[in-house]
Short mmCIF file of C-alpha atoms in Angstrom, two decimals:
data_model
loop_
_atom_site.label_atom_id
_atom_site.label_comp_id
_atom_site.label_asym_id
_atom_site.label_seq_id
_atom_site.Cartn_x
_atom_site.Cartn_y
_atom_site.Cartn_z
CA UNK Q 1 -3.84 52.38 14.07
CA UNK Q 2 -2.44 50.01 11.44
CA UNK Q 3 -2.18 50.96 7.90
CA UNK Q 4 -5.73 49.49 6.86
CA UNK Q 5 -7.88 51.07 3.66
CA UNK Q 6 -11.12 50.58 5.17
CA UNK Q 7 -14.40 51.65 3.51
CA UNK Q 8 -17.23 53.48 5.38
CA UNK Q 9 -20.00 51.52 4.33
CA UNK Q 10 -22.56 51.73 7.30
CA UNK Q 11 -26.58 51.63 6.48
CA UNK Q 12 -29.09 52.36 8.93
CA UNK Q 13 -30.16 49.76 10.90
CA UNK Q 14 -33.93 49.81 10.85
CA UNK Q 15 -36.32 50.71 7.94
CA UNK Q 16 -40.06 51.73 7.85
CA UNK Q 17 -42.45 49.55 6.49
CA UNK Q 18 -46.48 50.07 6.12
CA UNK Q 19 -48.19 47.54 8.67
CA UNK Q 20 -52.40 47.14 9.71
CA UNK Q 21 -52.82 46.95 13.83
CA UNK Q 22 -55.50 45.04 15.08
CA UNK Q 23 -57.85 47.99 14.64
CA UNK Q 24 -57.52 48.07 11.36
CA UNK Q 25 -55.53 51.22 11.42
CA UNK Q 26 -52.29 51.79 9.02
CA UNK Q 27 -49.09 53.27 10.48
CA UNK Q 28 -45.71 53.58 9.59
CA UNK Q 29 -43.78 50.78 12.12
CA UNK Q 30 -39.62 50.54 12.50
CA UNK Q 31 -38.02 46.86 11.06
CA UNK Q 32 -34.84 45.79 11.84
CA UNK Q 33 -32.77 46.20 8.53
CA UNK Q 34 -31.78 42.14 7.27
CA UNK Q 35 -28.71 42.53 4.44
CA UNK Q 36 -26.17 40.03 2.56
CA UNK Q 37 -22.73 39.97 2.51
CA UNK Q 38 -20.95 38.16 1.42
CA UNK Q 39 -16.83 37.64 2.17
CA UNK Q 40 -14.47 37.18 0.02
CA UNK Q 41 -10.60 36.87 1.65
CA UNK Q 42 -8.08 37.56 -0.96
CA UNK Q 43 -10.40 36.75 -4.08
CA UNK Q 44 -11.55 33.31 -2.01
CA UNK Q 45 -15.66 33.38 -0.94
CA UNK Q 46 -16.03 32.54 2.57
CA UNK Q 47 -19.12 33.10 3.97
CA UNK Q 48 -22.63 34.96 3.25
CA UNK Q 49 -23.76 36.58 6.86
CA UNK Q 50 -26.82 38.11 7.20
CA UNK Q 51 -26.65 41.43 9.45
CA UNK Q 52 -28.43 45.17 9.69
CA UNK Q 53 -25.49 46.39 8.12
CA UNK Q 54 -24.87 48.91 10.88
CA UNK Q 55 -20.73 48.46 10.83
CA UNK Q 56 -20.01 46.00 8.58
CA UNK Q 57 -16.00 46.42 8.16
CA UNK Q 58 -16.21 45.24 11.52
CA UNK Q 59 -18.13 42.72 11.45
CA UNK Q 60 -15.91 40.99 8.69
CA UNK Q 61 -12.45 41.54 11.01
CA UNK Q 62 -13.94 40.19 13.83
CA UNK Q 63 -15.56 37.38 12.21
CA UNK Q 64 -12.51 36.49 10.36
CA UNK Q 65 -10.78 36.68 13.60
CA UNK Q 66 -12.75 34.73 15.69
CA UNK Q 67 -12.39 31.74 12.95
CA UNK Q 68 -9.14 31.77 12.89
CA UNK Q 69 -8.65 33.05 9.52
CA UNK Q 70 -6.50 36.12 9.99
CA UNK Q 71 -3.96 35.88 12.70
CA UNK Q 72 -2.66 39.56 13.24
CA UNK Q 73 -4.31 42.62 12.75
CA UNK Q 74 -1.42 43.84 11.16
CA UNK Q 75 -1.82 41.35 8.21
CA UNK Q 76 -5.08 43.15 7.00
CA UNK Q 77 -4.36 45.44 3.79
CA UNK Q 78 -8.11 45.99 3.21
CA UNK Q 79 -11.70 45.61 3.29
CA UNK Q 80 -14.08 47.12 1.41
CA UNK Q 81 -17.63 46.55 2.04
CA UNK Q 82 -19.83 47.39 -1.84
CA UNK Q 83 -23.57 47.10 -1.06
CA UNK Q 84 -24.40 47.23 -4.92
CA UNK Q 85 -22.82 44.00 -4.66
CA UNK Q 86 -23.24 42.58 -1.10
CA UNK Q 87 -19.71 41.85 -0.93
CA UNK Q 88 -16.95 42.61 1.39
CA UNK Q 89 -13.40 42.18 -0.39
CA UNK Q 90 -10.45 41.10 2.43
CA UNK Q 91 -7.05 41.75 1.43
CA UNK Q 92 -4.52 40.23 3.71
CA UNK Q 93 -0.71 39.35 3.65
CA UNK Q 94 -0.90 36.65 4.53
CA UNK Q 95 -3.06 33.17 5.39
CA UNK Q 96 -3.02 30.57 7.63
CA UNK Q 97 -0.83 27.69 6.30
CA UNK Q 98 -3.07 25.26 6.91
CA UNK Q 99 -6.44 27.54 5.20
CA UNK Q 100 -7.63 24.44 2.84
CA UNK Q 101 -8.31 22.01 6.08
CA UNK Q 102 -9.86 24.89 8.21
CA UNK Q 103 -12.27 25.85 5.40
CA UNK Q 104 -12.94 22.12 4.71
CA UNK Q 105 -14.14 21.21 8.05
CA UNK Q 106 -17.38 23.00 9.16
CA UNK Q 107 -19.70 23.25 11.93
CA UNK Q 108 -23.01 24.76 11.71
CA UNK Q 109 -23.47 26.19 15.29
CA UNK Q 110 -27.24 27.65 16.93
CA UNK Q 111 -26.68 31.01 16.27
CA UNK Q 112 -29.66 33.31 14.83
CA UNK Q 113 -29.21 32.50 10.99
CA UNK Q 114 -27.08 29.57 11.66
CA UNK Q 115 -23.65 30.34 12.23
CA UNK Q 116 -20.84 28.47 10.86
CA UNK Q 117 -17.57 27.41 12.98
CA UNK Q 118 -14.47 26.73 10.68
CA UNK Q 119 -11.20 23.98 11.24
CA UNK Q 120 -12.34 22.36 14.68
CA UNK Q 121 -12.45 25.83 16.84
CA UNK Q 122 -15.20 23.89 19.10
CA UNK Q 123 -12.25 21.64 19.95
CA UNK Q 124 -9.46 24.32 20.95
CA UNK Q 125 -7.67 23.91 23.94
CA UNK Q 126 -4.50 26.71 23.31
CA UNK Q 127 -6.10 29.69 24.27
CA UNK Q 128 -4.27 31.80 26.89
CA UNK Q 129 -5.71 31.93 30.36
CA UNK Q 130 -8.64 33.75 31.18
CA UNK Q 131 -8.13 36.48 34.40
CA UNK Q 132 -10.64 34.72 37.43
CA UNK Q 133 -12.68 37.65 37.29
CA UNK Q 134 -14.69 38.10 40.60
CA UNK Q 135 -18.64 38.93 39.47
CA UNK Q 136 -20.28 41.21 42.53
CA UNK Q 137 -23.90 40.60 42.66
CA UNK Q 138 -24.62 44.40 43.47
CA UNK Q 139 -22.09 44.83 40.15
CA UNK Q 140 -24.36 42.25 38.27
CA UNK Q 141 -27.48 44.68 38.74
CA UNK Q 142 -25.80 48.35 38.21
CA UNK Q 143 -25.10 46.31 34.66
CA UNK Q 144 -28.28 45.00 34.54
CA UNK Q 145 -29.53 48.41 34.89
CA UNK Q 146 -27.34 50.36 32.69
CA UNK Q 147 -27.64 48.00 29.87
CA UNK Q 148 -31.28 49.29 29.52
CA UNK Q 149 -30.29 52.55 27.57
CA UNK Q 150 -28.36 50.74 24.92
CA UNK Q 151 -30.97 48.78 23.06
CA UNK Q 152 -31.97 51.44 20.42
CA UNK Q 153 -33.04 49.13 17.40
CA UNK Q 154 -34.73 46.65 19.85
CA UNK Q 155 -37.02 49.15 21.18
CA UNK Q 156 -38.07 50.47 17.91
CA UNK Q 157 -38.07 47.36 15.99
CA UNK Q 158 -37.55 44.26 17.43
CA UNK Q 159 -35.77 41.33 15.78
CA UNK Q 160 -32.25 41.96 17.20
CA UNK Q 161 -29.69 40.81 19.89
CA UNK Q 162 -27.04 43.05 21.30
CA UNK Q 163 -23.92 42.48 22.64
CA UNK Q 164 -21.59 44.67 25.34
CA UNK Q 165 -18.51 45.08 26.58
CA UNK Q 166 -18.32 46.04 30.01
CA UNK Q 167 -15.75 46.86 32.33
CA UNK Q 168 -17.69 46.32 35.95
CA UNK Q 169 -21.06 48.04 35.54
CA UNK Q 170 -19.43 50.54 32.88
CA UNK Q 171 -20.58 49.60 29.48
CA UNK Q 172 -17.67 50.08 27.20
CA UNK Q 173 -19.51 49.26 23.70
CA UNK Q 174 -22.49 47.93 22.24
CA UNK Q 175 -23.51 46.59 19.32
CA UNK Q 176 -27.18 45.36 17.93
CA UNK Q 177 -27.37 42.70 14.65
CA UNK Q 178 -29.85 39.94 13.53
CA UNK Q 179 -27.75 37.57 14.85
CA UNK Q 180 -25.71 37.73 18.31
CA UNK Q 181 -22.69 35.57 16.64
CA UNK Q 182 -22.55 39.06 14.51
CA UNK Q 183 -22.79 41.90 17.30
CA UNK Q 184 -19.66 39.71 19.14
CA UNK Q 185 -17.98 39.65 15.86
CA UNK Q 186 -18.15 43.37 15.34
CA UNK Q 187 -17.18 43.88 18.93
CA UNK Q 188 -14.00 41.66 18.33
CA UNK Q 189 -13.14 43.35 15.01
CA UNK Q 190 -13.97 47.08 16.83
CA UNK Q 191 -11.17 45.90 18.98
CA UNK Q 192 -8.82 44.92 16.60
CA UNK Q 193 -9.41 48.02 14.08
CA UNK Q 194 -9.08 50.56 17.77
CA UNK Q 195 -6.27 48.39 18.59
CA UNK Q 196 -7.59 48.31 21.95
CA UNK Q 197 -6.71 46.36 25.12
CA UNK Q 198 -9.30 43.32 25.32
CA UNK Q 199 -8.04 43.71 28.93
CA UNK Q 200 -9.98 46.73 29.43
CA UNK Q 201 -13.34 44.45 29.46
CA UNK Q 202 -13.54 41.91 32.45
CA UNK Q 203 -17.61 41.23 31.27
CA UNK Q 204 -19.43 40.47 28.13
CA UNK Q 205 -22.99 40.72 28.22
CA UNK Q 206 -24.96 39.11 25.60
CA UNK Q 207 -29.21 38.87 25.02
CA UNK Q 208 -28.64 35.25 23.70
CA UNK Q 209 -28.12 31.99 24.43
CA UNK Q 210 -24.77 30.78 26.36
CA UNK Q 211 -24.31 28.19 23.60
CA UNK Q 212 -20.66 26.84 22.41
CA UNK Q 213 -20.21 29.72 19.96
CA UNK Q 214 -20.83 32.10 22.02
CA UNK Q 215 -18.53 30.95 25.05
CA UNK Q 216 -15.19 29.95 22.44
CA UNK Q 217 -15.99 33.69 21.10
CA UNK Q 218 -15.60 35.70 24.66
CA UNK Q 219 -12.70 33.20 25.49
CA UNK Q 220 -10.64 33.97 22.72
CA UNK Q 221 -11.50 37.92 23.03
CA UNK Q 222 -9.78 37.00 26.68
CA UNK Q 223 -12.85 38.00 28.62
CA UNK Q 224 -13.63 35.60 31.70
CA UNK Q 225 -17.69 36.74 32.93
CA UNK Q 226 -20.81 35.81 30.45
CA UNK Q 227 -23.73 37.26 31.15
CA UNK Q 228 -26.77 36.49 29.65
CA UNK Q 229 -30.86 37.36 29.94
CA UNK Q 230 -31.07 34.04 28.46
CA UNK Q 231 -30.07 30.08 29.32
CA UNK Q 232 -27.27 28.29 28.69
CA UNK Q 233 -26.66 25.01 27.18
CA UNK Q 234 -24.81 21.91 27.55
CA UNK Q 235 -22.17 22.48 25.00
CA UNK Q 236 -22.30 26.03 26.89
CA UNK Q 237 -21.17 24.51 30.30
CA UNK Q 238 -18.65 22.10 29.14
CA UNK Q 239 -16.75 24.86 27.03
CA UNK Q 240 -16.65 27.48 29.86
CA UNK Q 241 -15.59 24.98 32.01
CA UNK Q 242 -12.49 24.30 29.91
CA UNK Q 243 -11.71 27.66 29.24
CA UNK Q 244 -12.34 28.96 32.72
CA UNK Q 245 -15.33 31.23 32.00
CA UNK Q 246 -17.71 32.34 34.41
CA UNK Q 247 -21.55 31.77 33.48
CA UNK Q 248 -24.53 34.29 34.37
CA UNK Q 249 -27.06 33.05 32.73
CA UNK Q 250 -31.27 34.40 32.86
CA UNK Q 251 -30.31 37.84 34.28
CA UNK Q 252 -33.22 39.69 34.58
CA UNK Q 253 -33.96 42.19 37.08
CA UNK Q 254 -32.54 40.91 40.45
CA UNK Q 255 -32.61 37.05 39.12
CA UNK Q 256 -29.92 35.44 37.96
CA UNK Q 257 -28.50 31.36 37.55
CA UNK Q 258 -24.70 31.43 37.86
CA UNK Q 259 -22.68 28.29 36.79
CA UNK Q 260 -18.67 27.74 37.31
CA UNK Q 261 -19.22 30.40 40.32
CA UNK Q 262 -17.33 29.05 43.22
CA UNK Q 263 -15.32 31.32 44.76
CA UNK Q 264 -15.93 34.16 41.92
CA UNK Q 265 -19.29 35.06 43.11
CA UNK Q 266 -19.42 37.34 45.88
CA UNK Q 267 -23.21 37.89 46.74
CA UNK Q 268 -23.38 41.13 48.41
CA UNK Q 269 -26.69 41.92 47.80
CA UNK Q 270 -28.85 38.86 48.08
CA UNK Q 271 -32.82 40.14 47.81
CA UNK Q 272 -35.35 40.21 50.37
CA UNK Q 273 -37.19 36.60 49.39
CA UNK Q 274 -41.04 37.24 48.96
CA UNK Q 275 -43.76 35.40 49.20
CA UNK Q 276 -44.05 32.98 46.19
CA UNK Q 277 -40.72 33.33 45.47
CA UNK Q 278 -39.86 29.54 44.48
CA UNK Q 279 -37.77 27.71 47.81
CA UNK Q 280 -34.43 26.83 47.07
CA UNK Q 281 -34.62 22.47 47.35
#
């Protein structure tokens, strides 16, 4: 691992709170934890994002990362997360030349929160090629199916999105946050801090939308299958088009709607159609 002073600054993700049920009753119910923090990279404020706090050095890399902002993992010196503050401090060696116009040119995005995508990322076409991934449907459910014991905070509190990395039907890593822009951003600076192999992931499973965001993220992790409980949009399509990203979008169960698929879809275990099921037209 690089040479990186890192604090340790993790906070549980979920709180108790006093609620009423609709009996009248009082009990103690589990809320998903919502914290600031703010960024500063090398003294300059960058962004406030709002997240359970869970692993928040990582969150920071990987969000720097995935704008662009820091190159190399090798050209962090620091980052140290203070919650008495809500501030993470980024030390780096060095910038992006052109750090001024990136900054200055802003897109607020759909993510939970509203995410923010710096210097024209929306519009990147240099990103190295994605591997044509082949997505088994028999595959697509073992995920489906494992994914269920990951979901901690969800089940006790609600409020979240979680994001995985999978290899196949193995789940690699997950991560829960209020928004899913941060659980891919921790995933991407997990990878970066473990210096791991983005190769070892061929799938990224996410509980939000497909949007833009979302779809530049995975590409630029170098992950080429998106799989999603939840729909895609336009934005979505045209993006993993470009980049060469496979779409799986409203997978629940044995249901799924797969877009860019042809010839990296292998449907080896097509259901038994019932009765009701909706006709294909």
């Amino acid at each position: 691992m690089h040479d990186i002073s890192l604090s340790r600054a993790r906070l549980p993700a979920t709180l108790e709170i006093e609620v009423l049920d609709e009996f009248g009753e009082a009990k103690r119910q589990a809320i998903a934890a919502e914290r600031a923090l703010t960024v500063y990279l090398n003294k300059r404020e960058i962004v406030t994002l709002m997240t359970l706090g869970a692993d928040p050095e990582a969150l920071v890399v990987g969000y720097l990362r995935n704008q662009g902002l820091i190159g190399e993992v090798r050209d962090l010196q620091a980052v140290q997360v203070d919650w008495e503050v809500e501030a993470a401090a980024v030390v780096t060696r060095r910038l992006p030349e052109d750090l001024e116009e990136r900054l200055g040119q802003r897109t607020v995005t759909t993510g939970c929160g509203q995410g923010t995508v710096f210097g024209r990322l929306l519009e990147a076409t240099a990103l190295r090629p994605l591997p044509a991934t082949v997505m088994r449907q028999s595959v697509l459910y073992r995920l489906l199916d494992n994914l269920g014991a990951y979901n901690e905070t969800y089940r006790s509190a609600g409020a979240v999105h979680g994001c995985a990395l999978c290899r196949q039907e193995t789940v690699l890593d997950f991560v829960e946050d209020v928004g899913r822009h941060n659980a891919v951003d921790t995933l991407a600076g997990r990878q970066w801090l473990a210096e791991a192999d983005s190769t070892e992931a061929d799938i990224f499973y996410t509980t939000g939308r497909l949007t833009s965001e979302m779809v530049l993220k995975v590409a630029q992790m170098g992950i080429g299958v998106l799989v999603s409980r939840s729909g895609v949009t336009q934005k979505g399509v045209e993006l993993a088009e470009r980049f060469g990203v496979l779409l799986i979008a409203r997978a629940k169960g044995r249901h799924f709607q797969a877009i860019h698929g042809a010839g990296r879809l292998e449907l080896d275990a097509v259901p038994t159609r019932r009765p009701g099921d909706r006709a294909r037209v």
